[in-house]
Amino acid sequence: MADLSIDFAGIRSPNPFWLASAPPTNSGAQIHRAFEYGWGGAVWKTIGAPVLNISNRYGSLTLGGRRMLAINNVELISDRPLDVNLREIAEIKRLWPDRAVIVSAMVDADPQAWKDIVMMIEDTGADGIELNYGCPQGMSERGMGAAVGQVPEMCQLNTHWVTSVTRLPVIVKLTPNITHIVDPAHAALAGGAHALSLINTINSVTRVDLDTLLVSPSIGGRGTHGGYAGPAVKPIALNMLTELMTDPQVLRSGVPISGMGGIATWRDAAEFLLLGATSLQVCTAAMQHGYRIIEDLTDGLGNWMDDHGFNTIADVTGKSLPQMSTFGGLDLSHQSVARIDQNKCIGCDLCYAACNDTAHQCIDLVSPDGVTVDPGYDMRTNGRQVADTRPRPVVRENDCVGCALCANVCPVDGCITMVTVPSGRQSITWDELTAQRPDIAQSWAAMQAYREEVGIEIH
């Protein structure tokens, strides 16, 4: 069986799944229970500056009947007494020496404040420190959290204050609320960070109640922005992860990355690993389903690794990164077309509507006798659908640009597939083409001439 254990900047855990710094890691009792279920590690809910929390604290996004597609929280860092947290951290590490116990910290941007909290954390026996530069609500207004992570100079300075006084591995947690995630990553490395983690929550307002007109969550009739997390943010997290894992400076540093942001299943976890993460942090899924999901996460990931011949997490990490490219490095000659399996088609015509209304008008509705019918064709007889006379969507492959919208809107798995076909054109990228013929990027006449030359027709 696959070995799921990891070594993350010297921090060892029996599997890569850590609970992220959040309500699921608010107390020793909770983390003890999580470890009993099998979690490989936990990042303690952020400790540091004194706070007062409010209620209500959470809003969520429901879409198509699916609840908690994302969660929006306005909760601050731990409001439990500092000495209580420190005592419980020490106790948990004593009880679970084989698990990763990382302490998230956030204090004022002051070297003495950082030194004080770091010394306290070291005394607990914790395995590492995560610097919370990501919290986008409440704490950022006080000059902490995202207020540090959004300013590379502050990120570097605060990180240096910590790394210069501790023997523990220091993980810098990056905020996604920034134009270019690479800039604070470089700053963290310059400050001596031993590892990076991302993404923290995204600034958001999730909902307005159309009956009461109140913003959710409503706190005494008022609302505010909060941190957005859960399955809906996974594509953003994966993009930012790949930005770091394809950055030459980050690669040269060799620092590991703890990936988070929408991990709800073992499949999500595998995607983060394939794009370069070494450890994985989970929050929203645990908040929705409880700690027991760890069994599905570890079993599913282990079985998938066995099926693909991966023996260790290191074998998986970054395996898909060589595919990543800028647009300029993509092959302009590649051609795909959509093909519809009529045996699987349920006749919903979503592909037809999507293609003809919002894409490239290359799907027709064709009757059983091969006649293309008008979109207004009456598909019902006496109020009952007649299956053998219903027209079916058919792709005109010569006109198909391979946008794949139809395959994405189709509700039936495997009904519409994108098939690679010969384009008849020589392989060339945009960067190569514009280097050879720079006028193509400047003149539509030159572009049209090139299209005619190589046989590209835009219908």
Short mmCIF file of C-alpha atoms in Angstrom, two decimals:
data_model
loop_
_atom_site.label_atom_id
_atom_site.label_comp_id
_atom_site.label_asym_id
_atom_site.label_seq_id
_atom_site.Cartn_x
_atom_site.Cartn_y
_atom_site.Cartn_z
CA MET A 1 0.00 0.00 0.00
CA ALA A 2 1.05 3.59 -0.64
CA ASP A 3 2.95 5.36 2.13
CA LEU A 4 1.04 8.57 2.97
CA SER A 5 3.55 9.90 5.50
CA ILE A 6 5.27 13.20 4.80
CA ASP A 7 8.20 15.30 5.92
CA PHE A 8 7.25 18.95 5.54
CA ALA A 9 10.18 21.26 6.28
CA GLY A 10 11.22 18.82 8.99
CA ILE A 11 7.69 18.40 10.34
CA ARG A 12 6.62 14.78 10.11
CA SER A 13 3.08 13.43 10.00
CA PRO A 14 1.58 10.01 9.17
CA ASN A 15 -0.48 11.47 6.32
CA PRO A 16 -0.61 14.82 4.50
CA PHE A 17 -4.03 15.83 5.81
CA TRP A 18 -3.93 18.61 8.39
CA LEU A 19 -6.85 20.52 9.81
CA ALA A 20 -6.40 24.16 8.89
CA SER A 21 -6.24 26.96 11.42
CA ALA A 22 -9.94 27.64 11.98
CA PRO A 23 -12.85 26.65 14.25
CA PRO A 24 -12.10 22.90 13.85
CA THR A 25 -8.78 23.47 15.68
CA ASN A 26 -10.07 25.83 18.36
CA SER A 27 -9.26 23.65 21.37
CA GLY A 28 -7.23 20.73 22.61
CA ALA A 29 -10.32 18.59 23.04
CA GLN A 30 -11.26 19.08 19.40
CA ILE A 31 -7.81 18.31 18.06
CA HIS A 32 -7.50 15.27 20.32
CA ARG A 33 -10.74 13.94 18.84
CA ALA A 34 -9.56 14.72 15.31
CA PHE A 35 -6.33 12.81 15.88
CA GLU A 36 -8.31 9.86 17.17
CA TYR A 37 -10.13 9.82 13.84
CA GLY A 38 -6.80 9.77 12.01
CA TRP A 39 -5.88 13.31 10.96
CA GLY A 40 -2.16 13.64 10.31
CA GLY A 41 -1.80 17.09 11.79
CA ALA A 42 -3.50 20.28 12.86
CA VAL A 43 -2.73 23.96 12.63
CA TRP A 44 -4.00 25.47 15.88
CA LYS A 45 -6.56 28.25 15.51
CA THR A 46 -4.55 31.47 15.39
CA ILE A 47 -3.38 32.77 18.75
CA GLY A 48 -1.99 36.20 19.53
CA ALA A 49 -3.58 39.60 19.95
CA PRO A 50 -6.64 39.98 22.23
CA VAL A 51 -9.96 39.88 20.36
CA LEU A 52 -13.71 39.89 20.86
CA ASN A 53 -15.76 37.82 18.43
CA ILE A 54 -19.34 38.48 17.35
CA SER A 55 -22.41 36.49 16.30
CA ASN A 56 -23.65 35.59 13.72
CA ARG A 57 -20.27 34.55 12.34
CA TYR A 58 -20.99 32.53 9.21
CA GLY A 59 -22.83 32.93 5.95
CA SER A 60 -22.77 30.42 3.12
CA LEU A 61 -23.40 29.99 -0.57
CA THR A 62 -26.16 27.60 -1.62
CA LEU A 63 -26.43 26.87 -5.34
CA GLY A 64 -28.76 24.46 -7.08
CA GLY A 65 -29.80 22.98 -3.75
CA ARG A 66 -26.23 22.26 -2.72
CA ARG A 67 -25.52 23.81 0.64
CA MET A 68 -22.13 25.08 1.79
CA LEU A 69 -20.70 25.32 -1.69
CA ALA A 70 -18.73 28.01 0.07
CA ILE A 71 -18.69 29.53 3.53
CA ASN A 72 -18.18 33.17 4.44
CA ASN A 73 -16.88 33.82 7.94
CA VAL A 74 -16.44 37.00 9.95
CA GLU A 75 -14.86 35.21 12.90
CA LEU A 76 -11.56 36.50 14.24
CA ILE A 77 -8.62 34.62 15.70
CA SER A 78 -8.90 32.63 18.94
CA ASP A 79 -10.76 34.44 21.68
CA ARG A 80 -9.71 31.88 24.30
CA PRO A 81 -7.14 33.00 26.88
CA LEU A 82 -3.59 32.71 25.61
CA ASP A 83 -2.40 30.66 28.58
CA VAL A 84 -5.20 28.14 28.06
CA ASN A 85 -4.29 27.68 24.41
CA LEU A 86 -0.61 27.27 25.20
CA ARG A 87 -1.29 24.71 27.92
CA GLU A 88 -3.52 22.66 25.61
CA ILE A 89 -1.01 22.81 22.75
CA ALA A 90 1.63 21.33 25.01
CA GLU A 91 -0.75 18.62 26.21
CA ILE A 92 -1.80 17.63 22.69
CA LYS A 93 1.79 17.38 21.52
CA ARG A 94 2.62 15.24 24.56
CA LEU A 95 -0.30 12.90 23.84
CA TRP A 96 0.29 12.73 20.08
CA PRO A 97 4.03 12.87 19.39
CA ASP A 98 3.63 11.38 15.90
CA ARG A 99 1.21 14.06 14.69
CA ALA A 100 2.06 17.46 13.27
CA VAL A 101 1.08 20.21 15.69
CA ILE A 102 1.62 23.64 14.16
CA VAL A 103 0.62 26.84 15.89
CA SER A 104 -0.80 29.71 13.87
CA ALA A 105 0.13 33.11 15.26
CA MET A 106 -0.75 36.74 14.65
CA VAL A 107 0.39 39.76 16.63
CA ASP A 108 1.08 43.44 16.04
CA ALA A 109 3.84 44.28 13.56
CA ASP A 110 6.43 44.67 16.28
CA PRO A 111 9.60 42.60 16.77
CA GLN A 112 9.13 42.27 20.51
CA ALA A 113 5.53 41.14 20.14
CA TRP A 114 6.64 38.44 17.72
CA LYS A 115 9.52 37.36 19.94
CA ASP A 116 7.25 37.06 22.95
CA ILE A 117 4.66 34.87 21.20
CA VAL A 118 7.32 32.75 19.48
CA MET A 119 9.06 31.96 22.79
CA MET A 120 5.73 30.90 24.27
CA ILE A 121 5.02 28.64 21.31
CA GLU A 122 8.47 27.06 21.47
CA ASP A 123 7.91 26.17 25.12
CA THR A 124 4.86 24.06 24.17
CA GLY A 125 6.91 21.61 22.12
CA ALA A 126 4.93 22.40 18.96
CA ASP A 127 6.44 21.29 15.66
CA GLY A 128 6.22 24.57 13.80
CA ILE A 129 4.74 28.05 13.52
CA GLU A 130 2.42 29.32 10.80
CA LEU A 131 2.39 33.09 10.41
CA ASN A 132 -1.14 34.20 9.57
CA TYR A 133 -0.75 36.90 6.93
CA GLY A 134 -4.08 36.12 5.34
CA CYS A 135 -7.04 36.90 7.60
CA PRO A 136 -9.03 39.44 5.54
CA GLN A 137 -11.56 40.60 8.14
CA GLY A 138 -11.32 42.29 11.50
CA MET A 139 -7.63 41.72 12.10
CA SER A 140 -6.57 43.41 8.85
CA GLU A 141 -8.25 46.60 10.02
CA ARG A 142 -5.86 46.46 12.99
CA GLY A 143 -2.78 46.18 10.78
CA MET A 144 -2.42 42.40 11.04
CA GLY A 145 -3.36 39.43 8.84
CA ALA A 146 -3.90 40.44 5.22
CA ALA A 147 -2.62 43.95 5.98
CA VAL A 148 0.82 42.33 6.33
CA GLY A 149 0.39 39.79 3.55
CA GLN A 150 -0.62 42.42 1.01
CA VAL A 151 2.55 44.47 1.51
CA PRO A 152 5.65 42.47 0.53
CA GLU A 153 7.97 44.69 2.57
CA MET A 154 5.91 44.08 5.70
CA CYS A 155 5.71 40.38 4.90
CA GLN A 156 9.49 40.13 4.70
CA LEU A 157 10.09 42.22 7.82
CA ASN A 158 7.61 40.37 10.04
CA THR A 159 8.89 37.01 8.81
CA HIS A 160 12.47 38.01 9.58
CA TRP A 161 11.50 39.03 13.10
CA VAL A 162 10.24 35.48 13.65
CA THR A 163 12.87 33.41 11.84
CA SER A 164 15.66 35.30 13.57
CA VAL A 165 14.50 34.24 17.04
CA THR A 166 13.15 30.70 16.62
CA ARG A 167 14.54 27.26 15.99
CA LEU A 168 11.16 26.00 14.73
CA PRO A 169 10.18 25.71 11.07
CA VAL A 170 8.28 28.85 10.04
CA ILE A 171 5.44 28.58 7.53
CA VAL A 172 4.11 31.80 6.00
CA LYS A 173 0.42 31.70 5.13
CA LEU A 174 -0.28 33.88 2.10
CA THR A 175 -3.35 35.94 1.35
CA PRO A 176 -5.14 35.48 -2.00
CA ASN A 177 -6.41 39.06 -1.76
CA ILE A 178 -3.55 40.39 -3.82
CA THR A 179 -2.76 41.05 -7.48
CA HIS A 180 0.26 38.75 -7.75
CA ILE A 181 0.74 35.95 -5.23
CA VAL A 182 4.40 35.55 -6.18
CA ASP A 183 5.39 38.93 -4.69
CA PRO A 184 4.59 38.14 -1.02
CA ALA A 185 6.00 34.63 -1.54
CA HIS A 186 9.33 36.13 -2.56
CA ALA A 187 9.15 38.45 0.43
CA ALA A 188 8.50 35.55 2.81
CA LEU A 189 11.48 33.68 1.40
CA ALA A 190 13.66 36.76 1.77
CA GLY A 191 12.55 36.90 5.41
CA GLY A 192 13.76 33.34 5.95
CA ALA A 193 10.52 31.35 5.71
CA HIS A 194 11.03 27.58 5.69
CA ALA A 195 7.70 26.86 3.97
CA LEU A 196 4.63 28.53 2.48
CA SER A 197 0.93 27.81 2.77
CA LEU A 198 -1.96 29.04 0.64
CA ILE A 199 -4.64 30.09 0.15
CA ASN A 200 -6.22 31.86 3.05
CA THR A 201 -9.80 33.06 2.65
CA ILE A 202 -10.97 35.44 -0.07
CA ASN A 203 -12.67 38.73 0.78
CA SER A 204 -16.37 38.38 0.07
CA VAL A 205 -19.98 39.22 0.67
CA THR A 206 -21.98 36.09 -0.09
CA ARG A 207 -25.64 37.01 0.01
CA VAL A 208 -28.38 39.57 0.55
CA ASP A 209 -31.69 38.22 1.90
CA LEU A 210 -34.32 39.39 -0.60
CA ASP A 211 -37.10 39.26 1.99
CA THR A 212 -35.41 41.17 4.81
CA LEU A 213 -32.83 43.01 2.61
CA LEU A 214 -30.19 42.11 5.21
CA VAL A 215 -26.65 41.18 4.26
CA SER A 216 -25.69 37.68 5.42
CA PRO A 217 -24.46 37.09 8.02
CA SER A 218 -26.41 39.78 9.80
CA ILE A 219 -24.88 41.02 13.04
CA GLY A 220 -27.53 43.03 14.84
CA GLY A 221 -28.88 44.31 11.55
CA ARG A 222 -25.48 45.14 10.07
CA GLY A 223 -23.18 43.22 7.75
CA THR A 224 -19.54 43.22 6.75
CA HIS A 225 -17.14 41.50 4.39
CA GLY A 226 -15.73 38.17 5.44
CA GLY A 227 -13.42 35.35 4.43
CA TYR A 228 -14.69 33.07 1.64
CA ALA A 229 -13.69 29.40 1.62
CA GLY A 230 -14.91 25.98 0.56
CA PRO A 231 -15.27 24.05 -2.73
CA ALA A 232 -16.01 27.20 -4.74
CA VAL A 233 -12.51 28.59 -4.15
CA LYS A 234 -10.56 25.50 -5.26
CA PRO A 235 -9.83 26.71 -8.82
CA ILE A 236 -8.40 29.95 -7.43
CA ALA A 237 -6.27 28.04 -4.95
CA LEU A 238 -4.96 25.67 -7.62
CA ASN A 239 -4.06 28.58 -9.87
CA MET A 240 -2.13 30.37 -7.13
CA LEU A 241 -0.39 27.12 -6.19
CA THR A 242 0.77 26.65 -9.77
CA GLU A 243 1.93 30.27 -9.93
CA LEU A 244 4.27 29.56 -7.05
CA MET A 245 5.32 26.11 -8.21
CA THR A 246 6.30 27.42 -11.65
CA ASP A 247 8.13 30.46 -10.31
CA PRO A 248 11.92 30.09 -10.69
CA GLN A 249 12.74 31.75 -7.37
CA VAL A 250 10.30 29.60 -5.39
CA LEU A 251 11.58 26.48 -7.15
CA ARG A 252 15.21 27.34 -6.43
CA SER A 253 14.40 27.84 -2.75
CA GLY A 254 13.10 24.28 -2.47
CA VAL A 255 10.59 25.25 0.23
CA PRO A 256 7.54 23.01 0.49
CA ILE A 257 4.00 24.34 0.13
CA SER A 258 0.98 23.42 2.21
CA GLY A 259 -2.04 23.62 -0.08
CA MET A 260 -5.56 24.51 0.96
CA GLY A 261 -8.69 26.11 -0.40
CA GLY A 262 -11.66 23.91 -1.24
CA ILE A 263 -10.27 20.46 -0.44
CA ALA A 264 -13.36 18.38 0.25
CA THR A 265 -12.55 14.98 -1.26
CA TRP A 266 -9.52 12.79 -1.90
CA ARG A 267 -9.77 13.82 -5.55
CA ASP A 268 -9.30 17.46 -4.58
CA ALA A 269 -6.35 16.43 -2.46
CA ALA A 270 -4.73 14.55 -5.33
CA GLU A 271 -5.06 17.62 -7.57
CA PHE A 272 -3.27 19.82 -5.03
CA LEU A 273 -0.49 17.25 -4.71
CA LEU A 274 -0.12 16.90 -8.47
CA LEU A 275 0.32 20.66 -8.76
CA GLY A 276 3.04 20.79 -6.15
CA ALA A 277 1.63 20.77 -2.62
CA THR A 278 3.34 18.58 -0.03
CA SER A 279 0.84 18.86 2.82
CA LEU A 280 -2.89 19.52 2.61
CA GLN A 281 -5.05 21.61 4.90
CA VAL A 282 -8.81 21.12 5.25
CA CYS A 283 -11.39 23.29 6.98
CA THR A 284 -14.82 23.80 5.38
CA ALA A 285 -15.37 20.11 4.58
CA ALA A 286 -14.67 19.21 8.21
CA MET A 287 -17.03 21.94 9.37
CA GLN A 288 -19.77 20.51 7.16
CA HIS A 289 -19.25 16.78 7.67
CA GLY A 290 -17.16 16.40 10.81
CA TYR A 291 -13.73 14.91 11.46
CA ARG A 292 -14.81 11.49 10.16
CA ILE A 293 -14.14 12.55 6.56
CA ILE A 294 -10.47 11.77 7.17
CA GLU A 295 -11.21 8.09 6.54
CA ASP A 296 -12.48 8.83 3.03
CA LEU A 297 -9.59 11.19 2.39
CA THR A 298 -6.84 8.77 3.36
CA ASP A 299 -8.47 5.65 1.91
CA GLY A 300 -9.35 7.35 -1.35
CA LEU A 301 -5.94 8.93 -1.83
CA GLY A 302 -4.12 5.73 -0.89
CA ASN A 303 -6.17 3.61 -3.29
CA TRP A 304 -5.68 6.11 -6.11
CA MET A 305 -1.93 6.13 -5.51
CA ASP A 306 -1.87 2.32 -5.56
CA ASP A 307 -3.81 2.28 -8.83
CA HIS A 308 -1.33 4.67 -10.44
CA GLY A 309 1.82 3.12 -9.04
CA PHE A 310 2.74 5.97 -6.70
CA ASN A 311 4.52 4.67 -3.61
CA THR A 312 4.92 7.91 -1.65
CA ILE A 313 3.48 11.41 -1.50
CA ALA A 314 6.77 12.66 -2.93
CA ASP A 315 6.10 10.56 -6.04
CA VAL A 316 2.87 12.48 -6.62
CA THR A 317 3.96 15.99 -5.70
CA GLY A 318 4.30 18.19 -8.77
CA LYS A 319 3.70 15.37 -11.24
CA SER A 320 1.38 17.51 -13.39
CA LEU A 321 3.45 20.71 -13.27
CA PRO A 322 5.41 20.08 -16.50
CA GLN A 323 2.13 20.55 -18.39
CA MET A 324 1.69 24.10 -17.13
CA SER A 325 2.42 26.87 -19.60
CA THR A 326 1.62 30.45 -20.38
CA PHE A 327 -0.80 31.07 -23.24
CA GLY A 328 2.15 31.96 -25.44
CA GLY A 329 3.55 28.44 -25.07
CA LEU A 330 0.42 26.58 -26.18
CA ASP A 331 0.23 24.79 -29.52
CA LEU A 332 -1.95 26.87 -31.88
CA SER A 333 -2.25 23.94 -34.30
CA HIS A 334 -3.99 21.66 -31.83
CA GLN A 335 -7.56 20.94 -32.84
CA SER A 336 -10.33 19.26 -30.86
CA VAL A 337 -13.98 18.75 -31.77
CA ALA A 338 -16.99 17.75 -29.75
CA ARG A 339 -18.58 14.37 -30.35
CA ILE A 340 -21.91 13.34 -28.91
CA ASP A 341 -22.68 9.73 -27.95
CA GLN A 342 -26.29 9.44 -29.07
CA ASN A 343 -26.74 6.30 -26.97
CA LYS A 344 -26.10 8.39 -23.84
CA CYS A 345 -27.90 11.55 -24.96
CA ILE A 346 -31.07 12.27 -22.95
CA GLY A 347 -32.30 14.93 -25.35
CA CYS A 348 -32.13 17.86 -22.94
CA ASP A 349 -30.66 20.07 -25.69
CA LEU A 350 -28.56 22.07 -23.25
CA CYS A 351 -25.59 21.64 -25.56
CA TYR A 352 -27.61 23.05 -28.46
CA ALA A 353 -28.78 26.06 -26.51
CA ALA A 354 -25.33 26.79 -25.12
CA CYS A 355 -23.58 26.46 -28.47
CA ASN A 356 -26.08 28.41 -30.53
CA ASP A 357 -26.84 31.17 -28.04
CA THR A 358 -23.45 31.73 -26.43
CA ALA A 359 -20.70 29.95 -28.35
CA HIS A 360 -20.01 29.17 -32.03
CA GLN A 361 -23.27 27.89 -33.58
CA CYS A 362 -21.99 24.50 -34.69
CA ILE A 363 -24.60 22.14 -33.21
CA ASP A 364 -27.80 21.38 -35.14
CA LEU A 365 -30.97 19.60 -34.07
CA VAL A 366 -31.43 16.77 -36.55
CA SER A 367 -34.56 14.65 -36.93
CA PRO A 368 -34.38 10.84 -37.12
CA ASP A 369 -34.64 11.06 -40.92
CA GLY A 370 -31.61 13.34 -41.11
CA VAL A 371 -33.35 16.66 -41.56
CA THR A 372 -32.08 19.70 -39.66
CA VAL A 373 -35.10 21.12 -37.87
CA ASP A 374 -36.04 24.59 -36.76
CA PRO A 375 -35.28 25.37 -33.11
CA GLY A 376 -39.00 25.87 -32.57
CA TYR A 377 -39.77 22.28 -33.63
CA ASP A 378 -42.62 20.81 -31.60
CA MET A 379 -40.99 17.97 -29.71
CA ARG A 380 -44.19 16.83 -28.01
CA THR A 381 -47.30 15.14 -29.29
CA ASN A 382 -50.53 15.35 -27.29
CA GLY A 383 -48.48 16.51 -24.31
CA ARG A 384 -46.29 13.41 -24.34
CA GLN A 385 -42.74 13.26 -25.62
CA VAL A 386 -42.27 10.87 -28.52
CA ALA A 387 -38.73 9.54 -28.17
CA ASP A 388 -38.32 8.12 -31.67
CA THR A 389 -39.28 11.40 -33.35
CA ARG A 390 -37.33 13.75 -31.13
CA PRO A 391 -34.50 15.53 -32.94
CA ARG A 392 -31.01 14.98 -31.61
CA PRO A 393 -28.10 17.39 -31.33
CA VAL A 394 -25.41 16.80 -33.94
CA VAL A 395 -22.07 18.61 -34.14
CA ARG A 396 -20.89 20.07 -37.43
CA GLU A 397 -17.26 19.15 -36.90
CA ASN A 398 -15.94 21.33 -39.70
CA ASP A 399 -17.29 24.38 -37.88
CA CYS A 400 -16.52 23.26 -34.33
CA VAL A 401 -13.74 25.35 -32.74
CA GLY A 402 -13.32 22.94 -29.84
CA CYS A 403 -14.36 25.40 -27.13
CA ALA A 404 -15.80 22.51 -25.04
CA LEU A 405 -18.74 24.52 -23.67
CA CYS A 406 -21.16 21.78 -24.72
CA ALA A 407 -19.13 19.12 -22.91
CA ASN A 408 -19.15 21.22 -19.76
CA VAL A 409 -22.90 21.93 -19.71
CA CYS A 410 -23.93 18.36 -20.58
CA PRO A 411 -25.43 16.70 -17.46
CA VAL A 412 -24.47 13.17 -18.56
CA ASP A 413 -20.92 11.99 -17.89
CA GLY A 414 -19.20 10.79 -21.02
CA CYS A 415 -21.98 11.83 -23.37
CA ILE A 416 -19.98 14.61 -25.02
CA THR A 417 -16.24 14.14 -25.38
CA MET A 418 -13.60 16.38 -26.87
CA VAL A 419 -11.68 14.43 -29.49
CA THR A 420 -8.34 15.49 -30.96
CA VAL A 421 -8.39 15.59 -34.76
CA PRO A 422 -5.67 16.51 -37.28
CA SER A 423 -5.68 20.21 -38.07
CA GLY A 424 -3.34 19.92 -41.04
CA ARG A 425 -1.25 22.77 -39.69
CA GLN A 426 2.35 22.81 -38.53
CA SER A 427 2.81 22.94 -34.77
CA ILE A 428 3.61 26.47 -33.60
CA THR A 429 3.03 28.55 -30.48
CA TRP A 430 1.97 32.18 -30.25
CA ASP A 431 5.41 33.11 -28.92
CA GLU A 432 7.10 31.36 -31.84
CA LEU A 433 4.71 32.80 -34.39
CA THR A 434 5.01 36.40 -33.23
CA ALA A 435 8.78 36.08 -32.99
CA GLN A 436 8.85 35.01 -36.66
CA ARG A 437 6.15 37.41 -37.84
CA PRO A 438 5.67 40.23 -35.32
CA ASP A 439 3.24 42.08 -37.62
CA ILE A 440 0.59 39.42 -36.89
CA ALA A 441 0.18 40.79 -33.36
CA GLN A 442 -0.12 44.37 -34.64
CA SER A 443 -2.25 44.19 -37.78
CA TRP A 444 -5.57 42.51 -38.48
CA ALA A 445 -4.64 42.48 -42.17
CA ALA A 446 -1.50 40.51 -41.35
CA MET A 447 -3.52 38.20 -39.11
CA GLN A 448 -6.09 37.55 -41.82
CA ALA A 449 -3.35 36.87 -44.35
CA TYR A 450 -1.80 34.30 -42.04
CA ARG A 451 -5.16 32.62 -41.43
CA GLU A 452 -5.73 32.28 -45.18
CA GLU A 453 -2.21 30.98 -45.63
CA VAL A 454 -2.60 28.13 -43.13
CA GLY A 455 -6.30 27.46 -43.71
CA ILE A 456 -7.89 28.87 -40.56
CA GLU A 457 -11.50 29.88 -41.16
CA ILE A 458 -13.54 31.78 -38.59
CA HIS A 459 -17.21 31.21 -39.41
#
